mmCIF file of C-alpha atoms in Angstrom:
data_model
loop_
_atom_site.group_PDB
_atom_site.id
_atom_site.type_symbol
_atom_site.label_atom_id
_atom_site.label_comp_id
_atom_site.label_asym_id
_atom_site.label_seq_id
_atom_site.Cartn_x
_atom_site.Cartn_y
_atom_site.Cartn_z
ATOM 1 C CA MET A 7 94.513 116.792 90.922
ATOM 2 C CA LYS A 8 94.677 120.291 90.132
ATOM 3 C CA PHE A 9 93.284 122.306 92.799
ATOM 4 C CA SER A 10 92.527 125.257 92.144
ATOM 5 C CA GLY A 11 91.660 129.776 92.900
ATOM 6 C CA ASN A 12 92.118 133.686 93.239
ATOM 7 C CA LEU A 13 95.202 134.870 93.311
ATOM 8 C CA SER A 14 95.648 134.069 97.135
ATOM 9 C CA ARG A 15 94.818 130.543 96.895
ATOM 10 C CA ALA A 16 96.904 129.771 93.694
ATOM 11 C CA ILE A 17 96.085 126.485 93.059
ATOM 12 C CA LEU A 18 99.131 122.922 93.059
ATOM 13 C CA SER A 19 98.396 120.227 90.451
ATOM 14 C CA THR A 20 100.233 117.295 91.741
ATOM 15 C CA LEU A 21 102.106 114.933 89.193
ATOM 16 C CA LEU A 22 101.834 111.177 91.285
ATOM 17 C CA GLY A 23 100.139 109.087 89.901
ATOM 18 C CA SER A 24 96.447 107.562 89.702
ATOM 19 C CA SER A 25 96.588 107.950 94.006
ATOM 20 C CA LEU A 26 94.345 111.023 94.844
ATOM 21 C CA LEU A 27 96.072 112.394 98.056
ATOM 22 C CA VAL A 28 93.500 113.546 100.287
ATOM 23 C CA GLY A 29 95.138 115.997 102.900
ATOM 24 C CA CYS A 30 94.309 120.039 102.246
ATOM 25 C CA GLY A 31 93.604 122.553 104.366
ATOM 26 C CA GLY A 32 91.020 124.171 104.717
ATOM 27 C CA SER A 33 87.158 123.902 104.135
ATOM 28 C CA ASP A 34 85.399 122.533 100.405
ATOM 29 C CA GLY A 35 82.939 124.735 100.810
ATOM 30 C CA GLY A 36 80.148 122.340 101.182
ATOM 31 C CA SER A 37 77.670 122.332 104.051
ATOM 32 C CA ASP A 38 79.853 120.189 106.394
ATOM 33 C CA PRO A 39 82.076 121.378 108.422
ATOM 34 C CA THR A 40 84.303 118.391 108.696
ATOM 35 C CA PRO A 41 85.218 117.128 105.399
ATOM 36 C CA THR A 42 85.327 113.433 104.263
ATOM 37 C CA PRO A 43 86.909 111.083 104.638
ATOM 38 C CA PRO A 44 89.538 113.184 107.901
ATOM 39 C CA LEU A 45 92.483 114.815 106.794
ATOM 40 C CA PRO A 46 95.919 113.779 107.911
ATOM 41 C CA PRO A 47 97.997 114.850 110.271
ATOM 42 C CA THR A 48 100.845 117.179 108.940
ATOM 43 C CA PRO A 49 103.406 115.718 106.457
ATOM 44 C CA GLY A 50 106.480 116.399 106.183
ATOM 45 C CA PRO A 51 109.001 117.817 103.186
ATOM 46 C CA THR A 52 107.405 116.515 99.941
ATOM 47 C CA ALA A 53 110.236 116.721 96.745
ATOM 48 C CA VAL A 54 109.906 119.522 95.228
ATOM 49 C CA SER A 55 110.321 117.394 91.933
ATOM 50 C CA GLN A 56 106.641 116.363 92.328
ATOM 51 C CA MET A 57 105.062 119.314 92.227
ATOM 52 C CA ALA A 58 103.952 122.094 89.988
ATOM 53 C CA LEU A 59 102.387 125.375 90.014
ATOM 54 C CA TRP A 60 99.382 126.286 88.071
ATOM 55 C CA LEU A 61 97.369 129.443 88.229
ATOM 56 C CA THR A 62 93.555 130.861 87.260
ATOM 57 C CA ALA A 63 92.525 133.672 88.591
ATOM 58 C CA PRO A 64 89.463 134.668 87.848
ATOM 59 C CA SER A 65 89.601 137.718 87.907
ATOM 60 C CA ASP A 66 92.004 137.990 84.946
ATOM 61 C CA ALA A 67 90.711 136.598 81.394
ATOM 62 C CA SER A 68 94.655 136.301 80.587
ATOM 63 C CA THR A 69 95.959 134.323 83.106
ATOM 64 C CA ARG A 70 93.849 130.890 82.886
ATOM 65 C CA PHE A 71 95.199 127.277 83.035
ATOM 66 C CA PHE A 72 98.591 129.011 83.675
ATOM 67 C CA LYS A 73 101.442 126.918 84.111
ATOM 68 C CA SER A 74 104.392 129.601 86.249
ATOM 69 C CA PRO A 75 107.921 128.832 86.800
ATOM 70 C CA GLN A 76 107.720 129.125 90.006
ATOM 71 C CA ALA A 77 110.032 126.681 91.782
ATOM 72 C CA LEU A 78 107.939 125.672 95.143
ATOM 73 C CA ASN A 79 110.059 125.368 97.916
ATOM 74 C CA PHE A 80 108.582 123.483 100.920
ATOM 75 C CA GLY A 81 109.172 124.370 104.202
ATOM 76 C CA SER A 82 108.161 126.165 106.929
ATOM 77 C CA ALA A 83 104.533 127.481 107.192
ATOM 78 C CA ALA A 84 104.626 131.442 105.687
ATOM 79 C CA GLY A 85 101.041 133.261 105.211
ATOM 80 C CA GLN A 86 98.308 133.910 105.719
ATOM 81 C CA ASN A 87 96.944 131.894 103.154
ATOM 82 C CA PRO A 88 94.675 127.972 103.388
ATOM 83 C CA THR A 89 97.893 126.005 103.164
ATOM 84 C CA ILE A 90 97.217 121.984 101.015
ATOM 85 C CA ALA A 91 99.884 119.773 103.029
ATOM 86 C CA VAL A 92 100.685 116.671 100.666
ATOM 87 C CA ASP A 93 101.281 114.123 102.534
ATOM 88 C CA THR A 94 103.320 110.758 100.770
ATOM 89 C CA THR A 95 103.026 107.708 103.630
ATOM 90 C CA GLN A 96 98.171 108.292 103.857
ATOM 91 C CA THR A 97 96.441 107.047 100.440
ATOM 92 C CA TYR A 98 92.896 106.704 100.257
ATOM 93 C CA GLN A 99 90.649 106.309 97.050
ATOM 94 C CA THR A 100 92.138 105.668 93.836
ATOM 95 C CA ILE A 101 91.608 107.815 91.407
ATOM 96 C CA ASP A 102 89.949 106.823 88.151
ATOM 97 C CA GLY A 103 90.715 110.031 86.475
ATOM 98 C CA PHE A 104 88.786 113.790 85.783
ATOM 99 C CA GLY A 105 86.816 114.585 82.480
ATOM 100 C CA TYR A 106 83.705 115.641 80.800
ATOM 101 C CA THR A 107 80.770 114.095 78.739
ATOM 102 C CA LEU A 108 81.430 113.490 75.132
ATOM 103 C CA THR A 109 78.402 113.523 73.979
ATOM 104 C CA GLY A 110 77.054 113.249 70.551
ATOM 105 C CA GLY A 111 77.020 117.170 69.552
ATOM 106 C CA SER A 112 80.392 117.673 70.754
ATOM 107 C CA ALA A 113 82.238 114.814 69.086
ATOM 108 C CA GLN A 114 80.241 116.840 65.899
ATOM 109 C CA LEU A 115 81.112 119.808 66.375
ATOM 110 C CA LEU A 116 84.934 118.762 67.053
ATOM 111 C CA ASN A 117 84.537 116.814 63.521
ATOM 112 C CA GLN A 118 83.738 119.243 62.180
ATOM 113 C CA MET A 119 86.747 121.668 63.061
ATOM 114 C CA SER A 120 89.712 121.692 60.339
ATOM 115 C CA ALA A 121 91.675 118.444 61.065
ATOM 116 C CA PRO A 122 94.791 120.292 62.507
ATOM 117 C CA THR A 123 92.610 122.625 64.282
ATOM 118 C CA ARG A 124 90.556 119.586 65.578
ATOM 119 C CA ALA A 125 94.401 118.002 66.814
ATOM 120 C CA ALA A 126 95.871 120.625 68.702
ATOM 121 C CA LEU A 127 92.951 120.781 70.718
ATOM 122 C CA LEU A 128 92.525 117.027 71.758
ATOM 123 C CA LYS A 129 96.318 117.096 72.604
ATOM 124 C CA GLU A 130 95.065 120.703 74.765
ATOM 125 C CA LEU A 131 92.312 118.688 76.012
ATOM 126 C CA PHE A 132 94.053 114.497 76.477
ATOM 127 C CA ALA A 133 97.748 114.451 76.533
ATOM 128 C CA THR A 134 99.380 113.845 79.344
ATOM 129 C CA ASP A 135 103.048 115.631 79.233
ATOM 130 C CA GLY A 136 103.087 118.602 81.533
ATOM 131 C CA SER A 137 102.135 120.607 79.425
ATOM 132 C CA ASN A 138 98.591 119.488 78.706
ATOM 133 C CA ILE A 139 95.583 118.989 80.732
ATOM 134 C CA GLY A 140 95.527 115.502 80.351
ATOM 135 C CA THR A 141 91.709 114.817 80.683
ATOM 136 C CA SER A 142 91.758 111.054 82.089
ATOM 137 C CA TYR A 143 88.338 110.193 81.880
ATOM 138 C CA LEU A 144 85.567 110.135 80.083
ATOM 139 C CA ARG A 145 81.654 109.865 79.409
ATOM 140 C CA VAL A 146 79.508 108.751 76.669
ATOM 141 C CA SER A 147 76.445 108.017 75.211
ATOM 142 C CA ILE A 148 74.795 105.073 74.938
ATOM 143 C CA GLY A 149 72.870 106.362 71.544
ATOM 144 C CA ALA A 150 71.751 110.103 71.498
ATOM 145 C CA SER A 151 71.827 112.317 75.079
ATOM 146 C CA ASP A 152 69.780 115.850 74.678
ATOM 147 C CA LEU A 153 72.915 117.421 74.106
ATOM 148 C CA ASP A 154 72.529 115.547 69.993
ATOM 149 C CA ALA A 155 71.281 116.890 67.276
ATOM 150 C CA ARG A 156 68.852 114.204 67.514
ATOM 151 C CA VAL A 157 67.308 111.560 68.994
ATOM 152 C CA PHE A 158 68.387 107.787 68.315
ATOM 153 C CA THR A 159 68.785 104.887 69.322
ATOM 154 C CA TYR A 160 70.721 101.699 68.125
ATOM 155 C CA ASP A 161 67.299 100.167 67.808
ATOM 156 C CA ASP A 162 64.730 102.558 65.665
ATOM 157 C CA ALA A 163 62.980 99.460 64.629
ATOM 158 C CA ALA A 164 59.218 100.796 63.726
ATOM 159 C CA GLN A 165 58.010 97.111 65.458
ATOM 160 C CA PRO A 166 58.661 95.666 67.722
ATOM 161 C CA ASP A 167 62.620 93.861 67.114
ATOM 162 C CA PRO A 168 63.077 91.158 70.177
ATOM 163 C CA THR A 169 66.506 89.742 68.181
ATOM 164 C CA LEU A 170 67.933 93.333 67.517
ATOM 165 C CA ALA A 171 68.306 92.082 64.159
ATOM 166 C CA GLN A 172 67.992 96.017 63.336
ATOM 167 C CA PHE A 173 70.585 96.909 66.158
ATOM 168 C CA SER A 174 73.182 99.283 64.789
ATOM 169 C CA ILE A 175 76.330 102.292 65.790
ATOM 170 C CA ALA A 176 76.382 103.209 62.543
ATOM 171 C CA PRO A 177 75.021 106.787 64.432
ATOM 172 C CA ASP A 178 78.258 107.079 66.376
ATOM 173 C CA ARG A 179 80.217 105.924 63.507
ATOM 174 C CA VAL A 180 79.780 109.790 62.013
ATOM 175 C CA ASN A 181 81.155 111.894 64.593
ATOM 176 C CA LEU A 182 81.597 110.343 68.030
ATOM 177 C CA ILE A 183 83.569 106.530 67.191
ATOM 178 C CA PRO A 184 86.193 108.742 64.668
ATOM 179 C CA VAL A 185 86.633 111.326 67.235
ATOM 180 C CA LEU A 186 86.913 109.121 69.933
ATOM 181 C CA LYS A 187 89.414 107.493 68.062
ATOM 182 C CA GLU A 188 91.239 110.086 67.468
ATOM 183 C CA ILE A 189 91.921 111.159 71.512
ATOM 184 C CA LEU A 190 92.187 107.037 72.297
ATOM 185 C CA ALA A 191 95.326 107.406 69.900
ATOM 186 C CA ILE A 192 96.272 110.898 72.104
ATOM 187 C CA ASN A 193 95.165 109.070 75.232
ATOM 188 C CA PRO A 194 95.501 105.174 74.884
ATOM 189 C CA ASN A 195 94.755 104.982 78.871
ATOM 190 C CA ILE A 196 91.592 107.317 78.940
ATOM 191 C CA LYS A 197 89.211 105.637 80.694
ATOM 192 C CA ILE A 198 85.448 105.670 79.562
ATOM 193 C CA LEU A 199 81.720 105.535 81.439
ATOM 194 C CA GLY A 200 78.768 104.600 78.913
ATOM 195 C CA SER A 201 74.967 105.677 79.919
ATOM 196 C CA PRO A 202 71.514 105.503 77.951
ATOM 197 C CA TRP A 203 69.171 108.052 78.464
ATOM 198 C CA THR A 204 66.282 105.901 76.961
ATOM 199 C CA ALA A 205 65.826 102.774 76.341
ATOM 200 C CA PRO A 206 64.263 102.005 72.192
ATOM 201 C CA THR A 207 60.439 103.402 71.905
ATOM 202 C CA TRP A 208 58.997 100.291 71.215
ATOM 203 C CA MET A 209 60.623 98.738 74.487
ATOM 204 C CA LYS A 210 59.101 101.029 76.661
ATOM 205 C CA THR A 211 55.336 101.554 77.904
ATOM 206 C CA ASN A 212 54.632 105.282 76.062
ATOM 207 C CA ASN A 213 56.719 104.195 72.950
ATOM 208 C CA SER A 214 58.486 107.644 72.849
ATOM 209 C CA TYR A 215 61.552 108.427 73.928
ATOM 210 C CA ILE A 216 60.504 111.227 76.519
ATOM 211 C CA GLY A 217 59.388 109.600 80.150
ATOM 212 C CA GLY A 218 58.393 106.162 80.065
ATOM 213 C CA SER A 219 59.553 102.970 80.911
ATOM 214 C CA LEU A 220 60.913 99.778 80.122
ATOM 215 C CA LYS A 221 58.852 97.047 80.467
ATOM 216 C CA ALA A 222 59.096 93.814 82.030
ATOM 217 C CA GLU A 223 58.729 91.736 78.859
ATOM 218 C CA TYR A 224 61.881 93.564 77.481
ATOM 219 C CA TYR A 225 63.887 92.951 80.659
ATOM 220 C CA PRO A 226 66.255 90.243 78.615
ATOM 221 C CA VAL A 227 66.168 91.696 75.197
ATOM 222 C CA TYR A 228 67.681 95.613 76.623
ATOM 223 C CA ALA A 229 70.323 93.353 78.726
ATOM 224 C CA GLN A 230 71.511 91.981 75.942
ATOM 225 C CA TYR A 231 71.524 95.580 73.352
ATOM 226 C CA PHE A 232 73.657 96.531 76.386
ATOM 227 C CA VAL A 233 75.738 93.536 75.277
ATOM 228 C CA LYS A 234 75.805 94.478 72.148
ATOM 229 C CA TYR A 235 76.808 97.668 71.902
ATOM 230 C CA LEU A 236 79.668 96.845 74.291
ATOM 231 C CA GLN A 237 80.569 94.107 71.997
ATOM 232 C CA ALA A 238 80.093 96.773 69.061
ATOM 233 C CA MET A 239 82.064 98.923 70.474
ATOM 234 C CA GLN A 240 85.184 96.426 71.505
ATOM 235 C CA ALA A 241 85.048 95.837 67.581
ATOM 236 C CA GLU A 242 85.610 99.248 66.673
ATOM 237 C CA GLY A 243 88.636 99.502 68.995
ATOM 238 C CA ILE A 244 86.780 101.000 71.846
ATOM 239 C CA ARG A 245 86.780 99.116 75.263
ATOM 240 C CA LEU A 246 83.915 100.344 77.688
ATOM 241 C CA ASP A 247 84.969 100.825 81.639
ATOM 242 C CA ALA A 248 81.932 100.475 83.206
ATOM 243 C CA VAL A 249 77.924 100.848 81.437
ATOM 244 C CA THR A 250 75.815 102.299 84.248
ATOM 245 C CA LEU A 251 72.257 101.874 83.088
ATOM 246 C CA GLN A 252 69.810 104.425 83.362
ATOM 247 C CA ASN A 253 70.915 108.550 83.470
ATOM 248 C CA GLU A 254 68.721 110.830 86.293
ATOM 249 C CA PRO A 255 66.305 107.128 86.397
ATOM 250 C CA LEU A 256 64.074 109.573 88.385
ATOM 251 C CA HIS A 257 63.593 112.083 85.523
ATOM 252 C CA GLY A 258 60.913 111.301 83.265
ATOM 253 C CA GLY A 259 61.133 115.278 81.292
ATOM 254 C CA ASN A 260 64.634 115.289 79.340
ATOM 255 C CA GLU A 261 64.047 114.554 75.634
ATOM 256 C CA PRO A 262 65.474 111.280 75.810
ATOM 257 C CA SER A 263 64.413 109.911 78.928
ATOM 258 C CA MET A 264 62.947 106.771 80.940
ATOM 259 C CA VAL A 265 62.394 105.726 84.258
ATOM 260 C CA MET A 266 63.241 103.805 85.906
ATOM 261 C CA THR A 267 62.755 102.880 90.204
ATOM 262 C CA ALA A 268 65.578 101.353 91.878
ATOM 263 C CA ALA A 269 63.106 98.192 92.940
ATOM 264 C CA GLU A 270 63.007 97.542 88.621
ATOM 265 C CA GLN A 271 67.227 98.518 88.429
ATOM 266 C CA ALA A 272 67.990 95.952 90.757
ATOM 267 C CA THR A 273 65.675 92.949 89.148
ATOM 268 C CA PHE A 274 67.430 94.020 86.187
ATOM 269 C CA ILE A 275 70.627 93.966 87.109
ATOM 270 C CA ARG A 276 70.362 90.977 88.985
ATOM 271 C CA ASP A 277 68.270 88.666 87.147
ATOM 272 C CA PHE A 278 69.527 89.596 83.117
ATOM 273 C CA VAL A 279 72.129 92.351 82.353
ATOM 274 C CA GLY A 280 74.481 91.383 85.060
ATOM 275 C CA PRO A 281 74.262 87.692 84.174
ATOM 276 C CA ALA A 282 74.069 88.864 80.720
ATOM 277 C CA PHE A 283 77.260 90.035 81.241
ATOM 278 C CA ARG A 284 78.966 87.139 83.066
ATOM 279 C CA THR A 285 77.731 84.970 80.012
ATOM 280 C CA ALA A 286 79.850 87.462 77.655
ATOM 281 C CA GLY A 287 82.436 87.205 79.215
ATOM 282 C CA LEU A 288 82.767 91.516 79.533
ATOM 283 C CA ALA A 289 84.874 92.840 82.131
ATOM 284 C CA THR A 290 82.475 96.278 81.852
ATOM 285 C CA LYS A 291 81.623 97.215 85.375
ATOM 286 C CA ILE A 292 77.782 98.292 86.179
ATOM 287 C CA ILE A 293 77.480 101.250 88.228
ATOM 288 C CA LEU A 294 74.056 102.245 89.616
ATOM 289 C CA TYR A 295 71.765 105.258 89.987
ATOM 290 C CA ASP A 296 73.430 108.109 87.750
ATOM 291 C CA HIS A 297 71.368 110.380 89.130
ATOM 292 C CA ASN A 298 71.291 113.315 91.782
ATOM 293 C CA LEU A 299 73.024 113.496 95.758
ATOM 294 C CA ASP A 300 69.000 114.035 96.957
ATOM 295 C CA HIS A 301 68.284 110.790 97.185
ATOM 296 C CA PRO A 302 70.856 107.997 98.605
ATOM 297 C CA GLU A 303 68.304 105.574 99.714
ATOM 298 C CA TYR A 304 68.465 104.939 95.473
ATOM 299 C CA PRO A 305 71.724 103.007 95.069
ATOM 300 C CA LEU A 306 71.527 101.714 98.952
ATOM 301 C CA THR A 307 68.304 99.465 98.390
ATOM 302 C CA ILE A 308 69.874 98.009 95.554
ATOM 303 C CA LEU A 309 73.499 97.033 97.841
ATOM 304 C CA ARG A 310 71.129 95.805 100.189
ATOM 305 C CA ASP A 311 69.855 93.110 97.520
ATOM 306 C CA PRO A 312 73.249 90.215 98.272
ATOM 307 C CA GLU A 313 72.026 89.298 94.690
ATOM 308 C CA ALA A 314 72.004 92.335 92.742
ATOM 309 C CA SER A 315 74.733 93.859 94.598
ATOM 310 C CA GLN A 316 77.515 91.386 93.868
ATOM 311 C CA TYR A 317 77.120 92.341 90.162
ATOM 312 C CA VAL A 318 77.716 95.662 91.001
ATOM 313 C CA ASP A 319 80.944 98.059 91.148
ATOM 314 C CA GLY A 320 79.331 101.009 92.845
ATOM 315 C CA SER A 321 76.253 104.325 92.249
ATOM 316 C CA ALA A 322 77.546 107.329 90.672
ATOM 317 C CA PHE A 323 75.787 110.622 91.106
ATOM 318 C CA HIS A 324 75.246 113.755 90.341
ATOM 319 C CA LEU A 325 74.596 117.408 92.488
ATOM 320 C CA TYR A 326 71.583 119.363 90.681
ATOM 321 C CA ASP A 327 70.011 118.391 94.505
ATOM 322 C CA GLY A 328 71.019 116.786 97.673
ATOM 323 C CA THR A 329 74.667 117.342 99.254
ATOM 324 C CA ILE A 330 78.961 116.488 98.394
ATOM 325 C CA SER A 331 78.465 114.443 101.506
ATOM 326 C CA THR A 332 76.174 112.333 101.065
ATOM 327 C CA MET A 333 78.200 110.366 98.745
ATOM 328 C CA SER A 334 80.467 108.974 102.468
ATOM 329 C CA GLN A 335 77.674 108.371 102.859
ATOM 330 C CA VAL A 336 76.651 105.696 100.666
ATOM 331 C CA ARG A 337 80.288 104.665 100.555
ATOM 332 C CA ASN A 338 80.381 104.285 103.949
ATOM 333 C CA ALA A 339 77.409 101.752 103.681
ATOM 334 C CA PHE A 340 79.378 99.715 101.345
ATOM 335 C CA PRO A 341 83.068 100.547 101.817
ATOM 336 C CA SER A 342 83.751 97.731 99.826
ATOM 337 C CA LYS A 343 81.810 99.226 96.235
ATOM 338 C CA ASN A 344 82.460 102.214 94.744
ATOM 339 C CA VAL A 345 81.648 106.104 94.904
ATOM 340 C CA TYR A 346 81.024 107.819 91.687
ATOM 341 C CA PHE A 347 80.518 111.553 90.552
ATOM 342 C CA THR A 348 79.124 111.268 86.791
ATOM 343 C CA GLU A 349 77.221 114.303 85.646
ATOM 344 C CA GLN A 350 77.750 118.744 86.513
ATOM 345 C CA TRP A 351 77.088 120.924 84.353
ATOM 346 C CA VAL A 352 77.210 124.911 83.990
ATOM 347 C CA ASP A 353 74.565 127.148 83.279
ATOM 348 C CA GLY A 354 75.595 129.448 79.895
ATOM 349 C CA ARG A 355 73.632 131.637 80.749
ATOM 350 C CA SER A 356 75.101 132.854 84.640
ATOM 351 C CA ASN A 357 77.998 134.641 83.596
ATOM 352 C CA ASN A 358 80.269 134.464 86.267
ATOM 353 C CA PHE A 359 82.927 132.282 85.622
ATOM 354 C CA ALA A 360 84.363 133.156 89.704
ATOM 355 C CA GLY A 361 81.381 132.372 91.134
ATOM 356 C CA ASP A 362 81.025 129.375 88.898
ATOM 357 C CA PHE A 363 85.306 128.205 88.480
ATOM 358 C CA GLY A 364 84.265 127.895 92.949
ATOM 359 C CA TRP A 365 81.461 127.243 93.246
ATOM 360 C CA HIS A 366 83.641 123.638 91.509
ATOM 361 C CA VAL A 367 85.821 123.116 92.416
ATOM 362 C CA ASN A 368 85.171 123.375 96.095
ATOM 363 C CA ASN A 369 81.968 121.127 95.478
ATOM 364 C CA LEU A 370 83.438 118.735 92.827
ATOM 365 C CA ILE A 371 87.227 118.886 92.738
ATOM 366 C CA ILE A 372 87.667 118.638 96.307
ATOM 367 C CA GLY A 373 84.492 117.645 97.094
ATOM 368 C CA ALA A 374 83.688 114.538 95.610
ATOM 369 C CA THR A 375 87.192 113.258 96.504
ATOM 370 C CA ARG A 376 87.685 114.265 99.795
ATOM 371 C CA ASN A 377 83.592 111.585 99.999
ATOM 372 C CA TRP A 378 85.790 109.578 98.320
ATOM 373 C CA SER A 379 84.558 109.729 94.451
ATOM 374 C CA LYS A 380 86.515 107.566 92.064
ATOM 375 C CA ASN A 381 86.367 110.483 89.166
ATOM 376 C CA VAL A 382 84.878 113.788 88.273
ATOM 377 C CA LEU A 383 82.819 114.467 85.428
ATOM 378 C CA GLU A 384 82.049 117.812 84.500
ATOM 379 C CA TRP A 385 78.944 117.502 81.284
ATOM 380 C CA ASN A 386 79.628 118.235 78.038
ATOM 381 C CA LEU A 387 82.449 118.680 76.551
ATOM 382 C CA ALA A 388 82.281 121.320 73.775
ATOM 383 C CA SER A 389 79.591 123.481 72.760
ATOM 384 C CA ASP A 390 78.681 126.128 69.430
ATOM 385 C CA GLN A 391 78.008 129.604 70.189
ATOM 386 C CA ASN A 392 74.548 129.570 70.620
ATOM 387 C CA PHE A 393 74.972 126.126 73.349
ATOM 388 C CA GLY A 394 73.356 123.527 70.811
ATOM 389 C CA PRO A 395 74.178 120.881 69.497
ATOM 390 C CA HIS A 396 70.409 120.021 71.141
ATOM 391 C CA THR A 397 67.728 117.875 71.243
ATOM 392 C CA PRO A 398 64.523 119.758 70.724
ATOM 393 C CA GLY A 399 63.147 119.320 74.584
ATOM 394 C CA GLY A 400 66.943 118.640 75.704
ATOM 395 C CA CYS A 401 69.844 121.667 77.611
ATOM 396 C CA SER A 402 69.353 125.224 75.482
ATOM 397 C CA THR A 403 72.400 126.497 77.637
ATOM 398 C CA CYS A 404 74.915 124.344 78.684
ATOM 399 C CA LEU A 405 77.653 125.639 78.129
ATOM 400 C CA GLY A 406 80.585 123.732 76.988
ATOM 401 C CA ALA A 407 83.780 122.842 79.151
ATOM 402 C CA VAL A 408 84.967 124.801 75.333
ATOM 403 C CA THR A 409 82.690 126.754 73.015
ATOM 404 C CA ILE A 410 83.525 126.193 69.549
ATOM 405 C CA ASN A 411 82.803 128.365 66.777
ATOM 406 C CA GLY A 412 83.803 127.243 63.357
ATOM 407 C CA ASN A 413 87.785 126.009 64.000
ATOM 408 C CA THR A 414 87.299 129.274 67.184
ATOM 409 C CA VAL A 415 87.503 127.895 70.238
ATOM 410 C CA THR A 416 86.565 129.570 73.437
ATOM 411 C CA ARG A 417 88.438 127.563 77.513
ATOM 412 C CA ASN A 418 85.421 128.067 79.679
ATOM 413 C CA VAL A 419 84.871 126.920 83.207
ATOM 414 C CA ALA A 420 85.479 123.814 83.478
ATOM 415 C CA THR A 421 88.792 124.036 81.695
ATOM 416 C CA THR A 422 91.073 125.653 84.240
ATOM 417 C CA ARG A 423 90.656 123.466 86.764
#
């Protein structure tokens, strides 16, 4: 877990494995003055060998995720700066990982680099030794997201294909699967989450990639679509830890997109996806919702349905609307179910590194984990100098964690925390 700030708030990277030690003094920058869960008491001394100092200075472009040779000697409190306390006697949720969405466009840019340059960049991003970032969680799109060069699903048949005879993950074999295999060779323990932006158009009420809903008669077919996808990825040596069933189910205006109400998702899980996964022997977790924190009633409605809830691991959130503390509201209502933070963009037009850096650290790296999140995922891993690739109606200003222009790489806000 890495805490980042300016020269007066140096970041501490705690090299303590996968258990999150929530023991950080100071405000999380959100709207709630009291963090959730409550902070533990002041701890005793912690072994120096467990701690390393990494520094990002938002006002100094030369200091980005810089590992300091300075030794961390713990002793009596001194100075006026905020204190980060690490208490090894108290733990809260375990952390699955921190990372990004490896969009199809991100994979395309990476795959177009020269092999040596790509290998060096992937090592920097995914290697887990002491000198690299050690990204530990990725989200991928099931079919195209809006940050693919074109829209596609895995069964774009001209006519309804209820047997899924034309199902194929061939579009992902061009860029996404080769890049994922390179990443897995570097970090075989990385967790991967899959999220669809739309079902095939012939399954939808409007026969379009944009908007519309899943037709009731295709619920069992779409459940098998998920099963076939997970099995096809496993055949490639890529195991997905979890899936959400619809990216941003309350937003039908993206390209691609699909609307799925809470009642529809409950039915889909309870009667189709959950039983289909169980029959197929799939251990892949099912995670609800995958949308903004201003509608906690969506996941709560499904979690209150015991027949649906039995198949559900937890709920996923974005922060384009709402407050980060709502994650605790959902988690505390159902403590046996996990919460996840799966997406937040950086606006490429802002030109405000310091402001974006501070907001993301306060609200995501600190805020989400203080509110029980098992992961923190930024949006797209890579974009080009023009914020592409993207679909014609997709996000045209999404700044990647890295900007890739041929073999030239610029490291942005999301790679310096």
